[in-house]
Coordinates of C-alpha atoms and ligand atoms in Angstrom, one line a residue:
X4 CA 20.6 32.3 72.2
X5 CA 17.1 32.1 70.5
X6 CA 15.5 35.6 70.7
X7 CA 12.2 35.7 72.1
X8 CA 9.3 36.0 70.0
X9 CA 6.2 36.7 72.3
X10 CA 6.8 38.3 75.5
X11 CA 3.6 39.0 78.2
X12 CA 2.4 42.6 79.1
X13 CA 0.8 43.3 82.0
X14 CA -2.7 45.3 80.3
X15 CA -3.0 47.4 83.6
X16 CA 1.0 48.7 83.9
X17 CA 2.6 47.6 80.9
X18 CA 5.1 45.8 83.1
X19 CA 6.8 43.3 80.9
X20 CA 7.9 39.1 81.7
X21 CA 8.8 36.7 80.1
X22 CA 6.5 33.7 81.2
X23 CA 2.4 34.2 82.1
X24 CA 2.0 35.3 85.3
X25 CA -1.4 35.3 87.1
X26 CA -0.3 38.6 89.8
X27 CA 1.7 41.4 88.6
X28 CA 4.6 41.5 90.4
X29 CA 4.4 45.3 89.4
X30 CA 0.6 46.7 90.6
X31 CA -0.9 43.4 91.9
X32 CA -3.4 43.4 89.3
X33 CA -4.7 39.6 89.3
X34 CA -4.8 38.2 85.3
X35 CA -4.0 41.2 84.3
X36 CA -0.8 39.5 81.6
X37 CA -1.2 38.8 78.1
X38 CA 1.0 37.5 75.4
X39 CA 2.0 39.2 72.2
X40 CA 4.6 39.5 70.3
X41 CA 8.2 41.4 71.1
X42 CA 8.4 44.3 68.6
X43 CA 11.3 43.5 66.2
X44 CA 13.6 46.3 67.6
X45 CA 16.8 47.0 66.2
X46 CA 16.8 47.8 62.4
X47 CA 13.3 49.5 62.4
X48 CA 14.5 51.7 65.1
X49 CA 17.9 52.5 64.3
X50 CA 17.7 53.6 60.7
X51 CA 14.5 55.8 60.4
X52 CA 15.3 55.3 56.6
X53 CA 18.2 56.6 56.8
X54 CA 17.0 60.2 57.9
X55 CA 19.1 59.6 61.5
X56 CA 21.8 62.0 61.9
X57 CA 24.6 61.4 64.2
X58 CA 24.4 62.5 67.6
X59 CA 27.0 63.8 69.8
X60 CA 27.0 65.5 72.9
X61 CA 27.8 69.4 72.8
X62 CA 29.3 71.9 75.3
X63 CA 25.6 73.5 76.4
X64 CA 26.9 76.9 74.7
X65 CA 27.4 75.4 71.4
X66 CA 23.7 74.3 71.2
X67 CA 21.5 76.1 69.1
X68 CA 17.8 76.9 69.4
X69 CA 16.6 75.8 66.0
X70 CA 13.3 77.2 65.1
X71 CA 12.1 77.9 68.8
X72 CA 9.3 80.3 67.3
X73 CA 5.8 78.3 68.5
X74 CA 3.1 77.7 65.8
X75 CA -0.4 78.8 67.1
X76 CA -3.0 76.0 67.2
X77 CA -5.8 78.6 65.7
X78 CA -7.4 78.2 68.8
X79 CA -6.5 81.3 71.8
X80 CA -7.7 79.5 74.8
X81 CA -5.9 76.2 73.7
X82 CA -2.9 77.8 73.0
X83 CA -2.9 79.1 76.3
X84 CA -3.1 75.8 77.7
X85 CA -0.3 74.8 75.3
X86 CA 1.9 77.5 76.9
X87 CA 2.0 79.3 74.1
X88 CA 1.1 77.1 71.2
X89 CA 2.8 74.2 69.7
X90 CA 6.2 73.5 69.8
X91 CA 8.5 71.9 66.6
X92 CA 8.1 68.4 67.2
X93 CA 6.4 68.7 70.6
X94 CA 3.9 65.4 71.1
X95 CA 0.6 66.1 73.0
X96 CA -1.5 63.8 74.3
X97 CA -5.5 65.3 74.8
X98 CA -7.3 62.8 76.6
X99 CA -10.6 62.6 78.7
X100 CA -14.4 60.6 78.1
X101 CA -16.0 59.8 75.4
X102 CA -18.3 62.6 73.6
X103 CA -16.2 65.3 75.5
X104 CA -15.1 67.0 73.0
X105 CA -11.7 66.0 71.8
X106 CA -12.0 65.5 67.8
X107 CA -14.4 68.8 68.1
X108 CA -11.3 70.5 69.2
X109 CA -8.5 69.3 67.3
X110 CA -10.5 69.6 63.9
X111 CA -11.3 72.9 64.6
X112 CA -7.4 73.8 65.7
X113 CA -6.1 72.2 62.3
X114 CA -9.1 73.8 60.3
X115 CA -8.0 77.0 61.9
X116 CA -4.1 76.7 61.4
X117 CA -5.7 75.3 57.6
X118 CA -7.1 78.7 56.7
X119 CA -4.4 80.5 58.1
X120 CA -2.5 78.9 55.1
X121 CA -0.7 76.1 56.9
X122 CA -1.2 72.7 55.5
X123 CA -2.2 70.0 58.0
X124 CA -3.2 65.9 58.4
X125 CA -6.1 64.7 59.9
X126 CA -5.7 60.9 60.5
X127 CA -8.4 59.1 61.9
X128 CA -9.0 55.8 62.8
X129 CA -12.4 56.3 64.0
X130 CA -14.2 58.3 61.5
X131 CA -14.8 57.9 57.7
X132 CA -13.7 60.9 56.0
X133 CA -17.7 61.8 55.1
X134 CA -18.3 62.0 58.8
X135 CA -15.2 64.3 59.4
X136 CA -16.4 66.4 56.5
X137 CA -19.9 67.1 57.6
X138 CA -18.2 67.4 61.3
X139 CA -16.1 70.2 59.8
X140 CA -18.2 72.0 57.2
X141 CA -20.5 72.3 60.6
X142 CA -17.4 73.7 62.6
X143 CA -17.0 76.0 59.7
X144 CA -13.3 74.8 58.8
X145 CA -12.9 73.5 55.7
X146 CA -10.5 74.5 53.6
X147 CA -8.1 72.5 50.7
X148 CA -5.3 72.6 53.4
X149 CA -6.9 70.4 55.7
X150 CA -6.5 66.9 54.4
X151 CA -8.8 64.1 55.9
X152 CA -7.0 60.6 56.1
X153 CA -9.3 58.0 57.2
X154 CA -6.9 55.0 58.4
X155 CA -5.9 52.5 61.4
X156 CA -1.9 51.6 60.3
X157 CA 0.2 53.9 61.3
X158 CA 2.9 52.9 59.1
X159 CA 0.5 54.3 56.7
X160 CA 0.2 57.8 57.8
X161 CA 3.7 58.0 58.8
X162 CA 4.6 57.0 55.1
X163 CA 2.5 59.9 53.9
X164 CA 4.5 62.7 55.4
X165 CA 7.7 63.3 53.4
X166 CA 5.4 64.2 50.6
X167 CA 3.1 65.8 52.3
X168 CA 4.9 67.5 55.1
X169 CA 2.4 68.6 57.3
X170 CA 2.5 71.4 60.0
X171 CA 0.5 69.6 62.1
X172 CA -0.9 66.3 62.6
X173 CA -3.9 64.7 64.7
X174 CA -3.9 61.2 65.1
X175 CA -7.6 60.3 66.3
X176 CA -7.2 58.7 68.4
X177 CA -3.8 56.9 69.6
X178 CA -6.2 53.4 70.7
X179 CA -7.2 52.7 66.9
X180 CA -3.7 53.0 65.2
X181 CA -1.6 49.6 64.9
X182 CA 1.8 49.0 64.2
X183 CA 2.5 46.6 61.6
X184 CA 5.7 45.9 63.9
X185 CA 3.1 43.4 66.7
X186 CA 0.1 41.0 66.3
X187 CA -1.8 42.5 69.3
X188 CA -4.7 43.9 69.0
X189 CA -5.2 48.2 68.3
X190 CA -5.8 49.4 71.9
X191 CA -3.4 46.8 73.6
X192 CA -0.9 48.9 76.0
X193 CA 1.9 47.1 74.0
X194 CA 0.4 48.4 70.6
X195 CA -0.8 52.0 72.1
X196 CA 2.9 52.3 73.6
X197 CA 4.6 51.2 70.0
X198 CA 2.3 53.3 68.3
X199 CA 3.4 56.6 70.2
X200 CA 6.7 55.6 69.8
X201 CA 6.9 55.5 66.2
X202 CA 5.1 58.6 66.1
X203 CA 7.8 60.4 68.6
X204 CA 10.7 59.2 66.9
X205 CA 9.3 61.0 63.4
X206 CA 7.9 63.9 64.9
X207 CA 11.2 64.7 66.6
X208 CA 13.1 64.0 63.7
X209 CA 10.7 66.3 61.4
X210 CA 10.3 68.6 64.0
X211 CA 6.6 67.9 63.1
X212 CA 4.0 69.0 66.4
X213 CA 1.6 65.9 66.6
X214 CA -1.3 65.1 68.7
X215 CA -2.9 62.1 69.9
X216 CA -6.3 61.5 70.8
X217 CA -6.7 59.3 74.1
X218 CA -9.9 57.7 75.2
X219 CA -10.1 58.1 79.1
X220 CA -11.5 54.4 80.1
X221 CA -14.4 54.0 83.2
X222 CA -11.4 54.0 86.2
X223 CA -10.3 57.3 84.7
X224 CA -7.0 56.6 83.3
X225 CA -6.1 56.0 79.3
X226 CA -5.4 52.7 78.1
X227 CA -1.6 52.3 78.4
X228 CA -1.5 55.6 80.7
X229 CA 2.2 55.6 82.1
X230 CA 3.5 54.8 78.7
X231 CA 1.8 57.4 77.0
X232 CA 2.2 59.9 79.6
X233 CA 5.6 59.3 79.9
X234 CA 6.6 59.1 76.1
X235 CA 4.6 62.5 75.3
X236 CA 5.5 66.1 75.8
X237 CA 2.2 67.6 77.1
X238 CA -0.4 65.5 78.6
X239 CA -4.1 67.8 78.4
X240 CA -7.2 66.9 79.9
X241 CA -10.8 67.7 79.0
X242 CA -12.7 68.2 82.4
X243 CA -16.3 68.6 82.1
X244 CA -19.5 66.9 82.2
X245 CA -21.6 65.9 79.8
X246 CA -24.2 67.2 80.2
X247 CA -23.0 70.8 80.9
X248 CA -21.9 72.9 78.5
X249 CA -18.8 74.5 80.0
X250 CA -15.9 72.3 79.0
X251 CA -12.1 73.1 80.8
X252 CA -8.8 72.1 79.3
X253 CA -6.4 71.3 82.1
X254 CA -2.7 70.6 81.3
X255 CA -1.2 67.9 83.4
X256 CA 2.5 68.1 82.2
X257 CA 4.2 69.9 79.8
X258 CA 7.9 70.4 78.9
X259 CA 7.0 73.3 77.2
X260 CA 5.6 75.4 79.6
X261 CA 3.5 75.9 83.1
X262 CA 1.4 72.9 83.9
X263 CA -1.2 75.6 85.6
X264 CA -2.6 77.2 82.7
X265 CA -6.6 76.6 82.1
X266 CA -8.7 76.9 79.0
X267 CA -12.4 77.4 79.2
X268 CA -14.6 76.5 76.5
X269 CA -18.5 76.1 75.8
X270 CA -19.4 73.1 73.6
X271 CA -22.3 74.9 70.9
X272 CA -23.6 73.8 67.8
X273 CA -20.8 75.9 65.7
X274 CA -17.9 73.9 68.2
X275 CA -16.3 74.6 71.2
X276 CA -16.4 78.5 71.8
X277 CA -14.2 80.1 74.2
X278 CA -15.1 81.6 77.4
X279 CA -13.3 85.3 77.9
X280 CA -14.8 85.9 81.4
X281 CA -14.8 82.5 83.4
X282 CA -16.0 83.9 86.3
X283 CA -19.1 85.5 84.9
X284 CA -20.4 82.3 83.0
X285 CA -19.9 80.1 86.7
X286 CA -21.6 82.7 88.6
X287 CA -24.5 83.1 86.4
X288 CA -27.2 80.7 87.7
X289 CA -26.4 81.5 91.2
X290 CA -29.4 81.9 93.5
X291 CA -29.5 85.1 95.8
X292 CA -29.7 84.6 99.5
X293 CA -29.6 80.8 99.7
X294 CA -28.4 79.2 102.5
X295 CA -25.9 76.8 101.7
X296 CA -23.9 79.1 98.5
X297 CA -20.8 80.5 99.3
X298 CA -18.0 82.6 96.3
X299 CA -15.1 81.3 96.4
X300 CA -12.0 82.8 94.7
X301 CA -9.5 80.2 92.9
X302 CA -7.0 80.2 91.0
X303 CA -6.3 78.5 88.0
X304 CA -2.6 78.9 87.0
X305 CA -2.7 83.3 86.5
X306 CA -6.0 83.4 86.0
X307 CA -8.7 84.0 88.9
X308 CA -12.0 81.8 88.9
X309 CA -14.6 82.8 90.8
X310 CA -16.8 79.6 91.3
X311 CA -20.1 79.0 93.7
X312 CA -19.9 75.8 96.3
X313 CA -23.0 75.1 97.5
X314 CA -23.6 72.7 100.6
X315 CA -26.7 71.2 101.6
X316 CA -27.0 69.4 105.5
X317 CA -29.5 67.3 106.1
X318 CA -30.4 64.8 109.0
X319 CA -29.7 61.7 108.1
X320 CA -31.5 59.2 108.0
X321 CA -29.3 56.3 108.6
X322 CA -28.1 56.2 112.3
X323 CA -24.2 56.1 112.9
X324 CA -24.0 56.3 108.8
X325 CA -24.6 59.9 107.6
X326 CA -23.4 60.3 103.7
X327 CA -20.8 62.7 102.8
X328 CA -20.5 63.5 98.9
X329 CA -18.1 65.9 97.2
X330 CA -18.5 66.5 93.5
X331 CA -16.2 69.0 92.0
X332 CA -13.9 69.4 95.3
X333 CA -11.7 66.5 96.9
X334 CA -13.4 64.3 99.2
X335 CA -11.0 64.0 101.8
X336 CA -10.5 67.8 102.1
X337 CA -14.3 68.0 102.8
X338 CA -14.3 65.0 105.4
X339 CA -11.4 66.7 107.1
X340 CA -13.3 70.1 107.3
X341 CA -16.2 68.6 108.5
X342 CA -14.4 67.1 111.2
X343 CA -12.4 70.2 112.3
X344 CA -15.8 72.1 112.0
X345 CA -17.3 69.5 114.8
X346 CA -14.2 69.8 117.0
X347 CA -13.5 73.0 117.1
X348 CA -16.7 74.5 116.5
X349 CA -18.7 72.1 118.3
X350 CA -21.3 72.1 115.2
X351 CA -23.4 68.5 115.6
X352 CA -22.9 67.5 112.2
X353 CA -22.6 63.7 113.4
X354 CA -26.2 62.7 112.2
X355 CA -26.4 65.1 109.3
X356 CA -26.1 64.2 105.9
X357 CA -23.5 66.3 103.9
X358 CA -23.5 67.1 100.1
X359 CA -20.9 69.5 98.8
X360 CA -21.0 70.7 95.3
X361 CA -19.0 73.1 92.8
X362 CA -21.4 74.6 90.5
X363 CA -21.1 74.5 86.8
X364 CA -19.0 71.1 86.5
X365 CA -15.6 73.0 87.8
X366 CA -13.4 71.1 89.8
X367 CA -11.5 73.2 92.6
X368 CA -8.2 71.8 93.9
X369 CA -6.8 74.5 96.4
X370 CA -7.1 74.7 99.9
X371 CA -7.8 78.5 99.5
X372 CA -11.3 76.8 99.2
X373 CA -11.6 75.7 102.9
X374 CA -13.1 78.7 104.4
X375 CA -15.5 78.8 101.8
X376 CA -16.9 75.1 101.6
X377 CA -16.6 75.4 105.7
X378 CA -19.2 78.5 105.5
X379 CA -20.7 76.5 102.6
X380 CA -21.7 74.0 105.3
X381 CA -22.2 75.9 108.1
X382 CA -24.9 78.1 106.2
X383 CA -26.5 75.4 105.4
X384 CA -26.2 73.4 108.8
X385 CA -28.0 76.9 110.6
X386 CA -30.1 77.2 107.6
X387 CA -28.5 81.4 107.4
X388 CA -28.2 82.6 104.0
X389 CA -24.6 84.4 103.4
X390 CA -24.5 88.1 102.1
X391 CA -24.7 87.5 97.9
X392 CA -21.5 90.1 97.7
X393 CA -19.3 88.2 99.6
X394 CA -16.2 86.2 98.7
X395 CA -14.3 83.9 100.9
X396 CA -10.6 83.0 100.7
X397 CA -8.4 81.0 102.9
X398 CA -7.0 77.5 103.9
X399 CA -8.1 75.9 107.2
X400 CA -6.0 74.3 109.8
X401 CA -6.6 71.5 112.1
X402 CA -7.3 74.1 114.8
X403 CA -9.7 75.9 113.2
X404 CA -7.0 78.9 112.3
X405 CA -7.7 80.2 108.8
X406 CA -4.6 80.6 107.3
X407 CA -2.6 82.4 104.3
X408 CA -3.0 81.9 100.7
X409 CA -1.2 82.6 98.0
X410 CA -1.8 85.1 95.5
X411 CA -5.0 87.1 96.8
X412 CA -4.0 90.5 94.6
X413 CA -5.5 89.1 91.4
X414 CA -8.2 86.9 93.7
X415 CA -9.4 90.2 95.2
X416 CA -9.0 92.1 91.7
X417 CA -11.5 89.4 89.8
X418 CA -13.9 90.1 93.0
X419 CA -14.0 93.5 92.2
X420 CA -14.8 93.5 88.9
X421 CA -17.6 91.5 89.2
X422 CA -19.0 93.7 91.7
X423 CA -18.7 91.9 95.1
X424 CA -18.1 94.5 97.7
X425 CA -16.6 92.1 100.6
X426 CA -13.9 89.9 100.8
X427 CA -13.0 87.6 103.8
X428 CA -9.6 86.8 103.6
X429 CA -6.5 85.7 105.9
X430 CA -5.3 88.0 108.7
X431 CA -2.0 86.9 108.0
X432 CA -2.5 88.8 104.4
X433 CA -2.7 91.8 106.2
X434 CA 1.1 91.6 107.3
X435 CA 2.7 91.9 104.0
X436 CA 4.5 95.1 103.2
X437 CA 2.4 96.3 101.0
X438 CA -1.1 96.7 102.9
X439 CA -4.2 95.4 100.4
X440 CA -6.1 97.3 98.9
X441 CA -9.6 97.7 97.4
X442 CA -13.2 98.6 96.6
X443 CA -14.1 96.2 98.5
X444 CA -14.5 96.0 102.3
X445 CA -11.8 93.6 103.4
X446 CA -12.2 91.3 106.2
X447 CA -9.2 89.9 108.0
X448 CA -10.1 86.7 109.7
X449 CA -7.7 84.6 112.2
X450 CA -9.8 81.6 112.4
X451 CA -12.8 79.6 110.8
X452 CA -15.6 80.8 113.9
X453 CA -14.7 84.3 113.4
X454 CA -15.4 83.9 109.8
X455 CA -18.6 82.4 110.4
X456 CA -20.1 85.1 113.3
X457 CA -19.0 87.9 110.9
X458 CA -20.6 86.3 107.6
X459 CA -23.8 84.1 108.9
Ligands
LIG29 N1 -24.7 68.1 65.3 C1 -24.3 68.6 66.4 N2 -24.7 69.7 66.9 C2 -24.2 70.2 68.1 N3 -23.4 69.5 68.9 C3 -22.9 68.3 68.4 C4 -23.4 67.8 67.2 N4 -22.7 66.6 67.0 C5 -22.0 66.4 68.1 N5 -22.1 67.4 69.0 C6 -21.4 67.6 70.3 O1 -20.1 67.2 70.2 C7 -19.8 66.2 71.1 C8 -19.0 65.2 70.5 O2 -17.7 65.6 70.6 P1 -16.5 64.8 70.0 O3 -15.5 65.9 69.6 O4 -16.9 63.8 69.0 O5 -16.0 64.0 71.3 P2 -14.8 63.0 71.5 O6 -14.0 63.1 70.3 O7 -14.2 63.6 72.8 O8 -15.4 61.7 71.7 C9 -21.1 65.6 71.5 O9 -21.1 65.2 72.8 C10 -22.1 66.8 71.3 O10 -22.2 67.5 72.5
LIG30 MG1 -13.7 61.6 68.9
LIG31 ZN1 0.9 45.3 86.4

């Protein structure tokens, strides 16, 4: 039989066939197919040159941890986010937009781990290694163990670490690297997907921690993003706007450790700093006594984050079409929300106009955040400012009921060191067998309209 020498890849799945199609049978995506060529497989893959052991399978007690100790990246918060720094051959994927922050990040890691004595490979295909020099003399890591490698073969890098032999290696960023191995373009999923590949098998077999830069493209996802995210070991995204400072490392998955572990950062001339008290830094432009701004207390893997919502109501001024807009909070919770707050509180919020907002460019995912954006809203709606020193925790139900959360001991303890001095929570909190306790007055609330007649 002839073996195939071009094959078509679907550019928005990576779903392979054999013959152009014009609809992916996979995601429906309508031209989405183009040809290039099958990677030649076997030899390349089997031999490694020659460094392959042979594997068997082993009775799980005969199988020993080899070199479990994790390397630090340099960098505390991002180690954090690692759970607990890198791991022997662990492949991480950093992704997110364009002039977020990413090479800022992982130069300063390696020129960190650098002059803490561990040699370490900057490849770029991106940057000419003048750029990355006057990027890291301004980060203030240079050093002779942090070598600059200014290429877009990956064969090529990959070649240079037997004699090198890295600790670490940053391949910025996975979209510009080719394989020799296919014709397609640098970027294609096909290549992006080969690429990472290669770059496993060797970073397994070296035990060599290696990550990869990914562009995040308009729609949000990376080029090639079920490949990549499925090949790597720790998927990392840089949240953040542009135009704010404040820059949060989110981990996505991680084989390593808990996927619930933030960083928090502040992008500065000197690099990307990191933020010791979270809270503080979201809380500090908040106005006093504005209708409309409501504390909320989150939490972000162990860590409490007090953030500010902020709603603003308005008529509207389009009949039957009143605009809704969440930034920084999930649009369907608000919607939802809304709704239950017109039902069941009776609040004409029909012909209003409602913006909800997180301050700071944080993004809040819980549903501990209901009562909070509800009061948000309803503040705003009445035009009554809520008491500055209040914080509001709990998840709302379709009736209205306000119900339990988890975790409010280090949620209350954040509150109270930031000087807040009341704390509406869940009654159902106050049935655990260990009563609360605090500083703080603390308000046990069963549902949302009890909430708001004791806070507006
Ligand atoms: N000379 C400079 N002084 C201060 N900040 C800078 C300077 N050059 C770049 N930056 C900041 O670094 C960011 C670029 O980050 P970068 O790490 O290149 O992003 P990415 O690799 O994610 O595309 C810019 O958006 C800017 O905020
Ligand atoms: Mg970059
Ligand atoms: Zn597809």
């Amino acid at each position: 039989m002839a073996k195939e020498k071009t094959r078509f890849v679907c550019q928005k799945c990576s779903s392979v066939a054999s013959k152009w199609m014009g609809k992916c049978p996979d995601c429906e995506a309508w031209n989405s197919f183009v040809e290039e060529a099958a990677p030649v497989r076997t030899a390349a893959r089997t031999s490694l040159g020659g460094r392959k052991k042979k594997n068997e399978p082993l009775p799980s007690t005969e199988i020993k941890f080899q070199n479990a100790r994790r390397l630090s990246s340099g960098i505390g918060e991002f180690d954090r986010t690692l759970g607990g720094g890198l791991a022997p051959g662990g492949l991480v994927l950093v992704g997110g937009d364009p002039g977020i922050g990413k090479s800022t990040l992982l130069l300063q890691s390696l020129g960190r781990m650098a002059q803490a004595g561990k040699r370490v490979l900057y490849a770029s295909g991106e940057e000419s290694p003048e750029q990355i020099k006057m990027r890291a003399a301004r980060l203030d890591c240079l050093s002779e163990n942090l070598l600059i490698y200014s290429e877009n073969c990956i064969e090529d890098v990959l070649g240079l670490l037997d004699k090198i032999a890295p600790a670490a290696l940053v391949l910025d960023s996975i979209q510009t690297f080719y394989t020799a191995d296919l014709q397609s373009a640098p970027g294609s999923v096909s290549q992006v997907r080969e690429v990472a590949f290669k770059v496993f098998q060797d970073a397994k077999a070296r035990g060599l921690p290696v990550f990869l830069v990914g562009h995040i493209t308009k729609d949000g996802s990376l080029a090639g993003p079920k490949t990549l995210e499925h090949i790597v070991d720790t998927v990392i995204y840089f949240e953040g706007e542009r135009t704010h400072s404040y820059r949060i490392l989110r981990t996505i998955k991680n084989r390593f450790g808990s996927t619930q572990e933030i960083g928090v950062f502040q992008m500065s001339e000197r690099g990307l700093e990191a933020v010791e008290n979270p809270s503080e830094i979201f809380l500090a432009e908040r106005p006093e006594n504005s209708p409309g701004s409501v504390i909320v207390a989150s939490m972000e893997g162990t860590r409490p984050l007090l953030v500010e919502v902020q709603a603003l109501v308005s008529p509207s001024s389009s009949i039957g079409m009143p605009r809704r807009m969440a930034t920084g909070l999930d649009y369907n919770r608000a919607s939802l929300l809304i709704a239950i707050m017109e039902k069941r509180l009776g609040l004409g919020l029909q012909q209003e106009d409602v913006f909800v907002n997180v301050a700071g460019g944080v993004k809040i995912t819980e549903p501990a955040a209901d009562l909070g954006i509800a009061t948000a809203i309803a503040g705003s709606f009445q035009n009554k400012a809520i008491d500055s020193k209040t914080v509001c925790v709990g998840e709302i139900g379709l009736t209205g009921e306000v119900r339990s959360v988890m975790q409010l001991e280090p949620r209350i303890r954040e509150a109270e060191k930031l000087g807040f001095n009341r704390f509406i929570l869940p009654s159902a909190a106050n049935k655990g067998k260990t009563p609360l306790k605090s500083k703080m007055e603390l308000c046990f609330v069963k549902t949302l309209a009890e909430a708001l007649d004791l806070v507006l």
